[in-house]
XYZ file of N, CA and C in Angstrom:
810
model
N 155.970 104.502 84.317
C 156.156 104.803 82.897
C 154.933 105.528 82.323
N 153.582 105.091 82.542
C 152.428 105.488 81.932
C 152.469 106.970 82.926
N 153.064 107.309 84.222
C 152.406 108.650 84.835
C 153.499 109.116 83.774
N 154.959 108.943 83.857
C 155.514 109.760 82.643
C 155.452 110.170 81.413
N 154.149 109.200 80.910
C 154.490 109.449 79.641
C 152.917 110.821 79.341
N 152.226 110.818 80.372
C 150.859 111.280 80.518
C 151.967 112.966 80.761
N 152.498 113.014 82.234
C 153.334 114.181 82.368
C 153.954 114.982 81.203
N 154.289 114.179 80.061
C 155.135 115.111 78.911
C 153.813 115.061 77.620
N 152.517 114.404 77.840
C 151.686 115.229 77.027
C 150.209 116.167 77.697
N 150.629 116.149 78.800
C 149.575 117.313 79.570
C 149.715 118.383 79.613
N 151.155 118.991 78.957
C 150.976 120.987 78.591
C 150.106 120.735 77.019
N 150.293 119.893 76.642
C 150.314 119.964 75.179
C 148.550 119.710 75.349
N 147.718 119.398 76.161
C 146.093 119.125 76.101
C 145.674 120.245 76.272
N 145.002 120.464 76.044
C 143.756 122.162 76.030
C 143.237 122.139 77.117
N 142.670 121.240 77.937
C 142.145 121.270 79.105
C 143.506 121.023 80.410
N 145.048 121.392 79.919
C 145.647 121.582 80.737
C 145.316 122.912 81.523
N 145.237 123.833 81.042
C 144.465 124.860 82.184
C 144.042 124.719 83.937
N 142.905 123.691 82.852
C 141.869 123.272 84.079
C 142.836 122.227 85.358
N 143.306 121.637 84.604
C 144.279 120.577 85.651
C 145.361 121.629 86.322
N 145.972 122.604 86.082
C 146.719 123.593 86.758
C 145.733 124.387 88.035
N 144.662 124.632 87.195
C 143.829 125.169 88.408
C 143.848 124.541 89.614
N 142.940 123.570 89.277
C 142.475 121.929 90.239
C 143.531 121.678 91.349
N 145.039 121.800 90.945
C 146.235 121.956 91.502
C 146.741 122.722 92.338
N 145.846 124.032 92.027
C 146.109 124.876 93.041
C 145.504 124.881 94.276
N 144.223 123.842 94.069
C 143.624 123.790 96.035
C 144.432 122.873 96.754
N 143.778 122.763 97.727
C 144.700 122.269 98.701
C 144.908 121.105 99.234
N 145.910 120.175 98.776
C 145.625 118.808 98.581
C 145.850 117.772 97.493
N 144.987 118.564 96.652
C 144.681 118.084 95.135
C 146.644 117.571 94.034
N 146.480 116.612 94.402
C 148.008 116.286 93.534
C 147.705 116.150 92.057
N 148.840 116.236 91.589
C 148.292 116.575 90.095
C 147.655 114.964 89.148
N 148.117 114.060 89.666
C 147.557 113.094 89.032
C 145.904 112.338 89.120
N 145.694 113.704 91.062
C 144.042 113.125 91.048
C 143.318 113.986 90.103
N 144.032 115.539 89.787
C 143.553 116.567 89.053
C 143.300 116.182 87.592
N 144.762 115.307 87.209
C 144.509 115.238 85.372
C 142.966 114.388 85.818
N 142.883 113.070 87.148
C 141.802 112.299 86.583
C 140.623 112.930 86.457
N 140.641 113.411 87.274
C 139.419 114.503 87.588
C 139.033 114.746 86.499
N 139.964 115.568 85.572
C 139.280 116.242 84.664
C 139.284 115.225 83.470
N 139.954 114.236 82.934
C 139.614 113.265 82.226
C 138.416 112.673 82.454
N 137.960 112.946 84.015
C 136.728 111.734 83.766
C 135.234 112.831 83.302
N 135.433 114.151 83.866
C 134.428 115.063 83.513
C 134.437 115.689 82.316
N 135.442 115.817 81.642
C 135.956 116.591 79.902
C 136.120 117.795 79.561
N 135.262 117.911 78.738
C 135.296 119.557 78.574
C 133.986 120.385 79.343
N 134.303 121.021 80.616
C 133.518 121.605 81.388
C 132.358 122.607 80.627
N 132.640 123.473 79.460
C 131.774 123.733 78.939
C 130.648 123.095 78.345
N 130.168 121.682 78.526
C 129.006 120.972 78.316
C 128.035 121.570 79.278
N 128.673 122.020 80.707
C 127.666 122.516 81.393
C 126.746 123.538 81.553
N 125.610 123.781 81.227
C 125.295 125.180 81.062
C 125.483 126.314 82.698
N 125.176 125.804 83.848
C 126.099 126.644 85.123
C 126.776 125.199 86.008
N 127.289 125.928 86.995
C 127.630 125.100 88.223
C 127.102 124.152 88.365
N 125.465 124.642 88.303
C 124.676 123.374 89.654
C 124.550 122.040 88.874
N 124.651 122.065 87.441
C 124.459 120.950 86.455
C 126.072 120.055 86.786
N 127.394 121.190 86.956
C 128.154 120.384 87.181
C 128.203 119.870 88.371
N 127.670 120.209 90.079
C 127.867 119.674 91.178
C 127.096 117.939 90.597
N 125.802 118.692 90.289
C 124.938 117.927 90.293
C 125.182 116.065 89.723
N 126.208 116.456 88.368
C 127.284 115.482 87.914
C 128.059 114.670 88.677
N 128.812 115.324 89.565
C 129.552 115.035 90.436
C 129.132 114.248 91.729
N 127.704 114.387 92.223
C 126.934 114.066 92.766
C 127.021 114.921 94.476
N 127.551 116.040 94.209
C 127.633 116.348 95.294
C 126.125 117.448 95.654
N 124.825 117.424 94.260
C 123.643 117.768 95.078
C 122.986 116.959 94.076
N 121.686 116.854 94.493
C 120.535 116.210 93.404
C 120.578 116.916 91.992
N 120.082 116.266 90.999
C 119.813 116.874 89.941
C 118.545 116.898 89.820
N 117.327 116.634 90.593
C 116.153 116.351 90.141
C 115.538 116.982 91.362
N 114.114 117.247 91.139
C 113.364 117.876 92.468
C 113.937 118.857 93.135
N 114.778 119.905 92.742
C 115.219 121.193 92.899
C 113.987 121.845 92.848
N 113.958 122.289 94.606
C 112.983 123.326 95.241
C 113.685 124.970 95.674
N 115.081 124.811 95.632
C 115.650 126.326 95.613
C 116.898 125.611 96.552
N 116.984 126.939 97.033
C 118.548 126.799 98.032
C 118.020 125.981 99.238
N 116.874 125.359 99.596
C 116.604 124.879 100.601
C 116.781 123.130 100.186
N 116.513 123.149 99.260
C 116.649 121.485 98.827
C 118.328 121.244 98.605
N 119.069 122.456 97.732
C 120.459 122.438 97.682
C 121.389 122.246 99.139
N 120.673 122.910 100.075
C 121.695 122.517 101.242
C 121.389 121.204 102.062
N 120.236 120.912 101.992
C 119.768 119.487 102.165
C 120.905 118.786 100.763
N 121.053 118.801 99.745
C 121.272 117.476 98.985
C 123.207 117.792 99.364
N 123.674 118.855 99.786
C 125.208 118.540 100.352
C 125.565 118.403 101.465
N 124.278 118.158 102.399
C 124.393 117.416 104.114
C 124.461 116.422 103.666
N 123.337 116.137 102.695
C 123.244 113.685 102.158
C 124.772 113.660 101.738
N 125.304 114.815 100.868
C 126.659 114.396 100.892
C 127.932 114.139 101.589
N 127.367 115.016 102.253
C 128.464 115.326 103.423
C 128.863 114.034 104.780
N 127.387 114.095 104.443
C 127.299 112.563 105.632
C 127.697 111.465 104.984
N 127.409 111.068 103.843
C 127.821 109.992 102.892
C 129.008 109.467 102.832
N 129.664 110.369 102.633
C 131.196 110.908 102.749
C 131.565 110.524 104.304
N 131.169 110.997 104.860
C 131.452 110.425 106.682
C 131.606 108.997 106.866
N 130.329 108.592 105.980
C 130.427 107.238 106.309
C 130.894 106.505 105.547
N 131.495 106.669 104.526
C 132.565 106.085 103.566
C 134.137 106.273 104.454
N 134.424 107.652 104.361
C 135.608 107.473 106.010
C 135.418 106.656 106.823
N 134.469 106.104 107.443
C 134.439 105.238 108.710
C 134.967 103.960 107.763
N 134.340 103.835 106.342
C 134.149 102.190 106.623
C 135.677 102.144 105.957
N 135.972 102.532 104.851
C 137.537 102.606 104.237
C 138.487 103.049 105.172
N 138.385 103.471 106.507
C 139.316 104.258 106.861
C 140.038 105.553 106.303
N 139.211 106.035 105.530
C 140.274 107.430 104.761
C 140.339 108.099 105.093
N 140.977 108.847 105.855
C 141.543 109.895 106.655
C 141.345 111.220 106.023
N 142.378 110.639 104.897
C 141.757 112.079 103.883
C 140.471 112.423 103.305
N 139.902 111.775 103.018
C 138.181 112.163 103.017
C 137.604 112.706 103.912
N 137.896 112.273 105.566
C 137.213 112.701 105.943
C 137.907 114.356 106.614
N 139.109 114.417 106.221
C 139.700 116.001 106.232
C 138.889 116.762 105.142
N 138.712 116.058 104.079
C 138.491 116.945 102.810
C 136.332 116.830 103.218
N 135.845 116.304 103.834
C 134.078 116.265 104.275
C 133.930 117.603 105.105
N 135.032 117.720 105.930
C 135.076 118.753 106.683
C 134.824 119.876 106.314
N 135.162 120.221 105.130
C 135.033 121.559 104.445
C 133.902 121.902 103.923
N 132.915 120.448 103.698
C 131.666 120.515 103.333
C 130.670 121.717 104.376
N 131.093 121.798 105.769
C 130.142 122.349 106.622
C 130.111 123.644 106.348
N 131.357 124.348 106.052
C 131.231 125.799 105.283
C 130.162 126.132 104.582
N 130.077 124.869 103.607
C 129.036 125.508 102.566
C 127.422 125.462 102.822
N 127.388 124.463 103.868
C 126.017 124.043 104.749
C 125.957 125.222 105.439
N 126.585 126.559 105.989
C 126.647 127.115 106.961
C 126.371 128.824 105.962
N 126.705 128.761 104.730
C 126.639 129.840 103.971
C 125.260 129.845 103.657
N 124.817 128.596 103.183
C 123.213 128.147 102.502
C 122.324 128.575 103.781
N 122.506 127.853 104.825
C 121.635 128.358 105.544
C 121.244 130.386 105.982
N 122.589 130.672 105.881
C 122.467 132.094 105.916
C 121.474 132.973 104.891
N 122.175 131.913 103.563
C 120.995 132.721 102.155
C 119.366 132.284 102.480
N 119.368 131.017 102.726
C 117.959 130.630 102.881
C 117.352 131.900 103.890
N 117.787 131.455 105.510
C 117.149 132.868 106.326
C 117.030 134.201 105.642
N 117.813 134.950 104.699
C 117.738 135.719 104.113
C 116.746 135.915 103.383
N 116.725 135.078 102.550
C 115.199 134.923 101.167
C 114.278 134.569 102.008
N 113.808 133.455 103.366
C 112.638 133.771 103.453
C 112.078 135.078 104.390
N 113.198 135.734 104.948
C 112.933 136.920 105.731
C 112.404 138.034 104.610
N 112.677 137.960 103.549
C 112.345 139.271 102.642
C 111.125 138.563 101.962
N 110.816 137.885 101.864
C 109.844 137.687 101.152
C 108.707 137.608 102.703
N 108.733 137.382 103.626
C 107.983 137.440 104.934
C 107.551 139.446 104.543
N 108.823 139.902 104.782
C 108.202 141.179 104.620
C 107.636 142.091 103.395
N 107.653 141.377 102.643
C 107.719 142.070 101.308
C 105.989 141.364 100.769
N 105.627 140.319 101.290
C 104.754 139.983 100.740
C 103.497 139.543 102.178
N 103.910 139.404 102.990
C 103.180 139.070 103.868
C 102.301 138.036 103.499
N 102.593 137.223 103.682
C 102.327 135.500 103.181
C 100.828 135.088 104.197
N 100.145 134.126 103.879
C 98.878 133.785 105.210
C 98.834 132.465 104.505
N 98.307 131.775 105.635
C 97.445 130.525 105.174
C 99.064 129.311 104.946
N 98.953 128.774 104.047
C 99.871 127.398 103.489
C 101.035 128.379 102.984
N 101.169 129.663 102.481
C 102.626 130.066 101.993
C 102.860 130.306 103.544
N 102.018 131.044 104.216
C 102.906 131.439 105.584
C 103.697 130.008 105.935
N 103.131 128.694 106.237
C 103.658 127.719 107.045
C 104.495 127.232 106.046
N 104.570 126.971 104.935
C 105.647 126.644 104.006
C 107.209 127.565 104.621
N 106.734 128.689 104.697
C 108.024 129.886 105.009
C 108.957 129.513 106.303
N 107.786 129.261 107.268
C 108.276 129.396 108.575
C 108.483 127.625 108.988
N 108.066 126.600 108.347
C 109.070 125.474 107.847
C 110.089 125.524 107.484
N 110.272 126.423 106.247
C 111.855 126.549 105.568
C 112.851 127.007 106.031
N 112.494 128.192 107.341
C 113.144 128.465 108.166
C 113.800 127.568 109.404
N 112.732 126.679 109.466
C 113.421 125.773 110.666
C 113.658 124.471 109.921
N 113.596 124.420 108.506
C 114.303 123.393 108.157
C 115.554 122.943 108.322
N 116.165 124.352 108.245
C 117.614 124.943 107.373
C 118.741 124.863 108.297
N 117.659 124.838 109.823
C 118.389 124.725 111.018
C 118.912 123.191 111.573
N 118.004 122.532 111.298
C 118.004 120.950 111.198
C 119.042 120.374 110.069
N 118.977 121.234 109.483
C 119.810 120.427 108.320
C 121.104 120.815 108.548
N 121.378 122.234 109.205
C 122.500 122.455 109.376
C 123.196 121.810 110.869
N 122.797 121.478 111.557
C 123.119 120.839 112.484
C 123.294 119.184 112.222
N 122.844 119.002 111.347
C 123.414 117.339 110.570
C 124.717 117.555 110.159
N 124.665 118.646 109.362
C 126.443 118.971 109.001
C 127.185 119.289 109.913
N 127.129 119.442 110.682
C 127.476 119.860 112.035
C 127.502 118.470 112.409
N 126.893 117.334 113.436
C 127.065 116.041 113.352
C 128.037 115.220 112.281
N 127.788 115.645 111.144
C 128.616 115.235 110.155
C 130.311 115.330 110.390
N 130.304 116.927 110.462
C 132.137 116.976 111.174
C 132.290 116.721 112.381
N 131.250 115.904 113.366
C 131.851 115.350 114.560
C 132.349 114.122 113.583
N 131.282 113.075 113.206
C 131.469 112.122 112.681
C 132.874 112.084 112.063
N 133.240 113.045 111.266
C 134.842 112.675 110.546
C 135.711 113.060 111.389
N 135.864 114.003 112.241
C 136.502 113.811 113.425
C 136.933 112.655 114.572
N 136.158 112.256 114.800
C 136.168 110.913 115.371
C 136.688 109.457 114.541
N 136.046 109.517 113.355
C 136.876 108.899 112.031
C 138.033 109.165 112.440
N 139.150 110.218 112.393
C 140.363 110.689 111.678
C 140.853 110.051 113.175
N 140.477 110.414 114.156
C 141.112 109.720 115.765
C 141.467 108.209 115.344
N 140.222 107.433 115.110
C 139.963 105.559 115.033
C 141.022 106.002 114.003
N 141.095 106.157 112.839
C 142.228 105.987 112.148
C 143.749 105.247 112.875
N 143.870 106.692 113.634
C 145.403 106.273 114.391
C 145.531 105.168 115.311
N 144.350 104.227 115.001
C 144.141 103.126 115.588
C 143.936 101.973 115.369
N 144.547 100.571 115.806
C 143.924 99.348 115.127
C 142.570 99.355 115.269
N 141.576 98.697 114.276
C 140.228 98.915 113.870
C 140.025 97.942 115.016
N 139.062 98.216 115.789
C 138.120 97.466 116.952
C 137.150 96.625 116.459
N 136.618 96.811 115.489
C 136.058 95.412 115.518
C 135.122 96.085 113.932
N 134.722 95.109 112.747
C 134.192 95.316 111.639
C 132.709 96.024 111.970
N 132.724 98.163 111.464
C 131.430 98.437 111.875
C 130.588 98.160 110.771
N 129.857 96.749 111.137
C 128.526 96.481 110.177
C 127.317 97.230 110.470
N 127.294 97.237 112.033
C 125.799 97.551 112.430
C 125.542 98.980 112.242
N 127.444 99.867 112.727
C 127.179 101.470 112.548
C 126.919 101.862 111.050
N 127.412 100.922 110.051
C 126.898 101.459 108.546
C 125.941 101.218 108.086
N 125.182 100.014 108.885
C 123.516 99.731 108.467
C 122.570 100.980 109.320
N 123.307 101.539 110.065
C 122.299 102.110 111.328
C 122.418 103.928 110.294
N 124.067 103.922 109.770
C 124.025 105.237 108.898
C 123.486 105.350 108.054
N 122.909 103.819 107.092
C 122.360 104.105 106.094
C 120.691 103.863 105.938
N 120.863 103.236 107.150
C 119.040 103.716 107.385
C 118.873 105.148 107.948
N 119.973 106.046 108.584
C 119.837 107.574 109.416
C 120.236 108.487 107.995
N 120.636 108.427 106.766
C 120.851 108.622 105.358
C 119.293 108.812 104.435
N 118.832 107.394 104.449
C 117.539 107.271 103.705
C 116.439 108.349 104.450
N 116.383 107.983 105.781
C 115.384 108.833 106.340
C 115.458 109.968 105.704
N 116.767 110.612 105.765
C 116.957 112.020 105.350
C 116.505 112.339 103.860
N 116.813 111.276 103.117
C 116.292 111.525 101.838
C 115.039 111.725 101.410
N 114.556 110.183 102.194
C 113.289 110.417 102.355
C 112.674 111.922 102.648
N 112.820 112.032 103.417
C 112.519 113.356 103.810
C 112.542 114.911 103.642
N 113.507 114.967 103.062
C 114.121 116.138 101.525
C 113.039 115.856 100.693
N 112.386 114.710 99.955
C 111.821 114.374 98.962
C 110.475 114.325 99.109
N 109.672 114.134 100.647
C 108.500 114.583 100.774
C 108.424 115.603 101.188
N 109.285 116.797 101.538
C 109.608 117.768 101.626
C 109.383 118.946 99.889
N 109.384 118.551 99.487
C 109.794 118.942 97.929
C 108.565 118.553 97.425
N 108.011 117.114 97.538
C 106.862 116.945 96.910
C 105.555 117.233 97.635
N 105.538 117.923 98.844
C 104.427 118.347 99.648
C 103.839 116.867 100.075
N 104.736 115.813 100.482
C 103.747 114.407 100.300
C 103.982 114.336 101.936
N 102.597 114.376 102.702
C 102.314 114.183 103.764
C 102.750 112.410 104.391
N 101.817 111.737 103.700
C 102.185 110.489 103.956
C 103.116 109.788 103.533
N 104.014 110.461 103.095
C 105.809 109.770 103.006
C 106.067 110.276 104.018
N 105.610 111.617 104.810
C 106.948 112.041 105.876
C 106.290 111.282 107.399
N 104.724 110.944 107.344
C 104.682 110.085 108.103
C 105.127 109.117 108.281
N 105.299 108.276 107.167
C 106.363 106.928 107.212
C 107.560 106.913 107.339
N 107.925 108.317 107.791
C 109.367 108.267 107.918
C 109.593 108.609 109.538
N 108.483 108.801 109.996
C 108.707 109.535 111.619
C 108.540 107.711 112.416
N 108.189 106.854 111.794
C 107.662 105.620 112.074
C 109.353 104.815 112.207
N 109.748 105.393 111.269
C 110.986 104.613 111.067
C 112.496 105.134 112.101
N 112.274 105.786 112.953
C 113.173 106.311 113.768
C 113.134 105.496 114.660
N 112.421 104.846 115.254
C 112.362 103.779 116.134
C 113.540 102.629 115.713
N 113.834 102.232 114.256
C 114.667 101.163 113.918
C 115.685 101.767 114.031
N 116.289 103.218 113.981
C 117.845 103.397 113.800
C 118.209 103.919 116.091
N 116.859 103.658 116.489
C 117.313 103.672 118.057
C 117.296 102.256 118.543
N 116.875 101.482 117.701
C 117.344 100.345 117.962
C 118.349 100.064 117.450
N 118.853 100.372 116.784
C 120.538 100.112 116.099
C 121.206 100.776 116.834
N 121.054 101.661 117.821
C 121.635 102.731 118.434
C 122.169 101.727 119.830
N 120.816 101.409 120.425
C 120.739 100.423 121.512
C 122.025 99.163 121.188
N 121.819 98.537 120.528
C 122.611 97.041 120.497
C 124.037 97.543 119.795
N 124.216 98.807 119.581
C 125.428 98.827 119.239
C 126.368 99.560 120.576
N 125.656 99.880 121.432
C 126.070 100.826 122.674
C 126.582 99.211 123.585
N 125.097 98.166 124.115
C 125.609 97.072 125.010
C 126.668 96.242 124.142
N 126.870 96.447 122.879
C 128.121 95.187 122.110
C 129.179 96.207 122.614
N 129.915 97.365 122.391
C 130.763 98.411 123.103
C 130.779 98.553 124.372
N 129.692 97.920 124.899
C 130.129 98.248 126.379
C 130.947 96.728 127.034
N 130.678 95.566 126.296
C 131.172 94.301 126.367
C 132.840 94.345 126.453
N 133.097 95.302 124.968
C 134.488 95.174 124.176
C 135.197 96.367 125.489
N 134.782 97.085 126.238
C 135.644 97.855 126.957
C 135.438 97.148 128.543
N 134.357 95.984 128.834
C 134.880 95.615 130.103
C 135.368 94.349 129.828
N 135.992 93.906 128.621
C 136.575 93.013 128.398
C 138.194 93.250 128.426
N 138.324 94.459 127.890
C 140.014 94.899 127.831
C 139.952 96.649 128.294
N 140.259 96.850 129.031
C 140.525 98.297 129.197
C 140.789 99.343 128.084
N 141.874 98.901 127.466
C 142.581 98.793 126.613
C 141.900 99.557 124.841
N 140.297 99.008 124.986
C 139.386 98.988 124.064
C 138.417 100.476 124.385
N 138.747 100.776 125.452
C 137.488 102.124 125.884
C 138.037 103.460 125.036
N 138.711 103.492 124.456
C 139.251 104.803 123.783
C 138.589 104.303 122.282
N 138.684 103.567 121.694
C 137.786 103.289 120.460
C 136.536 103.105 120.460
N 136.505 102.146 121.628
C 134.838 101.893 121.973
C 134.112 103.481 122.340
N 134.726 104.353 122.470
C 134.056 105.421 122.883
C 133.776 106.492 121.723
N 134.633 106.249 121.082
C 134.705 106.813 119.616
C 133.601 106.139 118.587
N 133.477 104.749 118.529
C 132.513 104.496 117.558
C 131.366 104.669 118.344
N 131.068 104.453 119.705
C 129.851 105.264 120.395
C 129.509 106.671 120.032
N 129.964 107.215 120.293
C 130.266 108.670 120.046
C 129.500 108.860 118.262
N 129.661 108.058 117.160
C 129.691 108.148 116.041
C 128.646 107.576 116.323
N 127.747 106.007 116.675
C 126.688 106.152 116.544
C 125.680 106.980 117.042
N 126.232 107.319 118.055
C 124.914 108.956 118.667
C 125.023 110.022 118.018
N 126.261 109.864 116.824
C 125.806 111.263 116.001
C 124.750 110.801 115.219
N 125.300 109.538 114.613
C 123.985 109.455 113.590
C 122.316 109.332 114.236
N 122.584 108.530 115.172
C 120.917 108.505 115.955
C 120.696 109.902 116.170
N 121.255 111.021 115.686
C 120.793 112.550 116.311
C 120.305 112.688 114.570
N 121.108 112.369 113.517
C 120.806 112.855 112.498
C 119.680 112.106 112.019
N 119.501 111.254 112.275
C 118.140 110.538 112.589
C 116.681 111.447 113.034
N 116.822 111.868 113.912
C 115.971 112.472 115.216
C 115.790 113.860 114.223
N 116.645 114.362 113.560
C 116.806 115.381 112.326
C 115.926 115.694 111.453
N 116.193 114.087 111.038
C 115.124 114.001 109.637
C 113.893 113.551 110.022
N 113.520 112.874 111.588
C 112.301 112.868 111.824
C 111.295 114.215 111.932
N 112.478 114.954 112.582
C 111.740 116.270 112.732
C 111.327 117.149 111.566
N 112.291 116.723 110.331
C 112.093 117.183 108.653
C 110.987 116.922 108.153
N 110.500 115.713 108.847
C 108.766 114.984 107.983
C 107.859 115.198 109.097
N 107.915 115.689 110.137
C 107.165 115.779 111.083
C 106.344 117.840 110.855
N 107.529 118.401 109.774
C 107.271 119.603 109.712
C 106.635 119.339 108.047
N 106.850 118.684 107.155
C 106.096 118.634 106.351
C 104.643 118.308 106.589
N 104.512 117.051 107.371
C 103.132 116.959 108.051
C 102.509 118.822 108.278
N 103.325 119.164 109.010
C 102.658 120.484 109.670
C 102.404 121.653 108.518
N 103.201 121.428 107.302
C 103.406 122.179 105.687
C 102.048 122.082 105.103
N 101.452 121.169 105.011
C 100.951 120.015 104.168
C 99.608 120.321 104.762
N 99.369 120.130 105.795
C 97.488 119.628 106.869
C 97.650 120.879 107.734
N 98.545 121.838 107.903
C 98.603 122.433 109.504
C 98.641 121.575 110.896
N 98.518 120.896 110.175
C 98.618 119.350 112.060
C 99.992 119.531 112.586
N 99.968 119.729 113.801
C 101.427 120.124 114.807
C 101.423 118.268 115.048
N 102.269 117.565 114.826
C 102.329 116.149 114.911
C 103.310 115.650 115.935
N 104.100 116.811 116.579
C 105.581 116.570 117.335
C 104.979 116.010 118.742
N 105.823 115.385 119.083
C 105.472 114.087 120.690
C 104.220 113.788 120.642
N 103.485 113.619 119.737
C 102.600 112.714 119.686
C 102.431 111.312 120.723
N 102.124 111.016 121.553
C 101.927 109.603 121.902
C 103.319 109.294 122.561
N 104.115 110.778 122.689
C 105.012 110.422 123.867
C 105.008 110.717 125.476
């Protein structure tokens, strides 16, 4: 009764427009569209886009360093999103995360772009040079998380068509410590803070230990039932993406170190 009675006054709203649009991507049914736009209003509050992603939460609103922090803050999303599919099971989320890698894959193109012209155009030395040629291999790291990311919902959308194997506590504690790192790390990234990104290269050790005890509990559940090795291999599979996106963001604070002091800090003490 209430979707009907909403249906015969939604030509009659001004921001019906916007809900016709919304309608036209792909997916989008019209009743997630009216919410959509009921819950955001009148879009002209925004002065551009990035204020509205930023709303939405699909990038930071704060500590905007350029297109290099922007494609970092829609990998945190992208992955976020991954791991909300795993734990709800939503299938459709993690179809609709998928599309996120496009835009991880465009950013990185603009980034290489801007710092290649400004390499030649200004010939940089000293702390802008290593800032540059950081940002360059940031962009690569980050894009290969999104990349991990659509394995991750891939593998999601499989377990779907499946009874759930067993409650993943440890893979969402292990994602959301392989999450923080990343943030972490965007954020001493942005703030030039050396000794945050050291404390974050420290902390990769805990999500390979989450990596570890979640591999021998899976290896239990498939020589216990045969039966179990097609899931068990799948949420394996999902925690070695994240222990990679892990290994990611170590390498993210391991290059701020190198931003920051010039100190090359990589295999240190391995």
């Amino acid at each position: 009764r209430i979707e009907a009675e909403l249906r015969d006054a939604t030509p009659h709203w001004r921001l019906a427009p916007v809900v016709a649009a919304l309608q036209a991507l792909r997916g989008v049914q019209w009743l997630v569209a009216i919410t959509v736009v009921a819950e955001l209003g009148d879009l002209t509050r925004f002065d551009n886009p990035r204020q509205l992603a930023a709303f939405v939460g699909l990038i930071p609103s704060e500590y905007s360093s350029g297109a290099s922090r922007r494609q970092g803050g829609i990998t945190k999303a992208g992955n976020g999103r991954a791991r909300r599919a795993l734990i709800e099971r939503d299938t459709e989320l993690a179809e609709r995360t998928l599309y996120i890698d496009r835009q991880i894959n465009r950013l990185e193109m603009e980034v290489d772009d801007l710092c290649l012209r400004v390499l030649a155009r200004r010939q940089p030395v000293a702390s802008d040079l290593r800032f540059l040629t950081i940002a360059l291999k940031l962009v690569t790291d980050l894009e290969r998380m999104g990349d991990l990311g659509v394995n991750i919902c891939e593998r999601v959308i499989e377990l779907n068509e499946e009874p759930p194997l067993k409650p993943y506590v440890e893979v969402v504690n292990m994602a959301e410590a392989a999450q923080e790192m990343l943030r972490e790390a965007l954020d001493a990234f942005v703030a030039g803070d050396s000794e945050r990104a050291q404390a974050i290269v420290q902390r990769d050790s805990k999500v390979d230990a989450y990596y570890g005890a979640i591999f021998r509990e899976l290896l239990t559940y498939m020589m216990e039932n045969p039966r179990n090795i097609f899931r068990a291999t799948r949420v394996q599979s999902i925690a070695k993406y994240i222990e990679r996106i892990a290994d990611h963001a170590t390498n993210l604070a391991e290059m701020v170190v190198f931003m920051v002091h010039g100190k090359d800090i990589r295999h240190v003490g391995k």
